[in-house]
C-alpha positions as a printed NumPy array, in Angstrom:
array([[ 39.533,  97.788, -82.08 ],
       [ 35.904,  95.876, -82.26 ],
       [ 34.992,  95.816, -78.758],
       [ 33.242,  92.983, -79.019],
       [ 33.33 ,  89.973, -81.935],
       [ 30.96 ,  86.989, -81.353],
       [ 31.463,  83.756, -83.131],
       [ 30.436,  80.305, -83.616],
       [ 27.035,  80.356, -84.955],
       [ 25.907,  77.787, -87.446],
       [ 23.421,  75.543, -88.934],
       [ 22.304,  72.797, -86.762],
       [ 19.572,  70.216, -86.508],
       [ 17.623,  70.382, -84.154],
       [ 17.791,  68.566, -80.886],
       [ 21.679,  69.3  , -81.251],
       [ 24.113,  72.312, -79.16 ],
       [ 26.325,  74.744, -79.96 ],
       [ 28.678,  77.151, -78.028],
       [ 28.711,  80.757, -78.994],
       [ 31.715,  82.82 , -78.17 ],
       [ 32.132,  86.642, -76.993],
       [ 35.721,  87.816, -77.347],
       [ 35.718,  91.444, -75.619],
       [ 38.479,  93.982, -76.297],
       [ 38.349,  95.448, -72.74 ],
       [ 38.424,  93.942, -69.551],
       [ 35.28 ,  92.245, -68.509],
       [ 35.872,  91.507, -64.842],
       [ 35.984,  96.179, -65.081],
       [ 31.827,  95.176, -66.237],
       [ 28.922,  94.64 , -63.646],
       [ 27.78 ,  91.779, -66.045],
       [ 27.881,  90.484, -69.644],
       [ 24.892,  89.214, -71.459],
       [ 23.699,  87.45 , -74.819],
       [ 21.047,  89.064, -76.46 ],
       [ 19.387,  87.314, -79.673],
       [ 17.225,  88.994, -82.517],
       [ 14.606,  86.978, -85.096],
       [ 13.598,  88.396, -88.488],
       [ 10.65 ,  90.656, -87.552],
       [ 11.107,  90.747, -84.155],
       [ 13.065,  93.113, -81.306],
       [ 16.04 ,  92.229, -80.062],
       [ 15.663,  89.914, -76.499],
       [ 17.798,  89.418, -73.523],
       [ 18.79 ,  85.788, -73.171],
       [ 21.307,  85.213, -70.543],
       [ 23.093,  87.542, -68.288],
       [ 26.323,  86.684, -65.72 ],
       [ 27.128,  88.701, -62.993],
       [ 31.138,  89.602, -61.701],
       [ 29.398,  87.526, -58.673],
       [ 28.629,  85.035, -60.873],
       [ 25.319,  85.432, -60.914],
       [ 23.5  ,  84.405, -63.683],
       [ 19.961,  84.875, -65.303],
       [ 18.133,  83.475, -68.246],
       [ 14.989,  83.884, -70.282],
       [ 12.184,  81.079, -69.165],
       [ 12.436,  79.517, -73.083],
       [ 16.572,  78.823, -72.376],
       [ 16.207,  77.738, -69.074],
       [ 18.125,  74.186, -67.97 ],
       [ 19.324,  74.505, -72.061],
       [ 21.875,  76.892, -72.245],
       [ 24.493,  77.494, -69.988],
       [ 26.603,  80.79 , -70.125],
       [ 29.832,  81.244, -68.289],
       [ 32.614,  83.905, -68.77 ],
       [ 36.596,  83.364, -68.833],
       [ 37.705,  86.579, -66.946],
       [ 41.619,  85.385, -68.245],
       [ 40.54 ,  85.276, -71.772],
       [ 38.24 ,  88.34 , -71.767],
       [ 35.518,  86.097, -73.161],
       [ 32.346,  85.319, -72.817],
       [ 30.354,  81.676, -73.484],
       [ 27.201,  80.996, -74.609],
       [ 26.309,  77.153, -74.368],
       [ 23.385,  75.88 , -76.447],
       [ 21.871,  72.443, -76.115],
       [ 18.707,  70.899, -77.236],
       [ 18.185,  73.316, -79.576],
       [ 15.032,  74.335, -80.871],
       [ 13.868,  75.905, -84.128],
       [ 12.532,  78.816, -81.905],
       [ 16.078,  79.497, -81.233],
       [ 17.428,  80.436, -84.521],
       [ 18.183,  84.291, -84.218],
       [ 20.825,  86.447, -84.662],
       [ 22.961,  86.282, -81.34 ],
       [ 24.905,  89.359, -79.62 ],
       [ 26.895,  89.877, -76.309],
       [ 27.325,  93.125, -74.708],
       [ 28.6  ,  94.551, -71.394],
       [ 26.361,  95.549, -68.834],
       [ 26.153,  98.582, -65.921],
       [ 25.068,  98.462, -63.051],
       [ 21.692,  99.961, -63.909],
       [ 21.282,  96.88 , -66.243],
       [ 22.268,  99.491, -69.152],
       [ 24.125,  98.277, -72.188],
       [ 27.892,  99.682, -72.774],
       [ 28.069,  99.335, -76.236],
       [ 26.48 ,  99.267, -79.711],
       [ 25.299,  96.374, -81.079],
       [ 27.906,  94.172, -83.401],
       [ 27.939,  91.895, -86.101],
       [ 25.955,  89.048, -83.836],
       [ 26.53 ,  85.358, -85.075],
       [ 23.763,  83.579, -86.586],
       [ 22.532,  80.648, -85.388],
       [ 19.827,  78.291, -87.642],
       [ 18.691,  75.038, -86.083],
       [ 16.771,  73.378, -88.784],
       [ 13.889,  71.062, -87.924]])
């Protein structure tokens, strides 16, 4: 099974929101975090957003007071929350679980794209 499958990215104006979805395989709550992770033509691959089993949570300075990510420990799924989007933020977007040396678990999926069109 795909241990991880990301969905709902699409092409939006900008100014407007969308919410990305994680659906993980495993058992999150078993994770020291999960995180979103987005990737630009030409450029490396970026942490975004990260939340803790604590419920911690940390985000790049660009998302900050924009997007919102939360987790559904019941549903094994992770959200990504997008508003006033920006054409900065079209990329590529991934999840992936995270160790407690901030290490990634597992290879990189199929991402979701996201487009946000000026």
């Amino acid at each position: 099974q795909v241990p991880l499958v990301e969905s709902g990215g699409d092409l939006v104006q900008a100014g407007g929101s969308l919410t990305l979805s994680c659906a993980a395989s495993a058992r999150i709550s078993d994770f020291y975090a999960m995180g979103w992770y987005r990737q630009s033509p030409g450029k490396p691959r970026k942490f975004v957003a990260g939340l803790n089993s604590a419920r911690t949570t940390n985000y790049e300075d660009s998302v900050k007071g924009r997007f919102t990510i939360s987790r559904d420990d019941a549903k094994n799924t992770v959200y990504l929350q997008m508003d006033s989007l920006k054409p900065e933020d079209s990329a590529v977007y991934y999840c992936n679980a995270i160790d407690e040396k901030l290490v990634l678990i597992y290879p990189w999926g199929q991402g979701t794209q996201v487009t946000v069109s000026s």
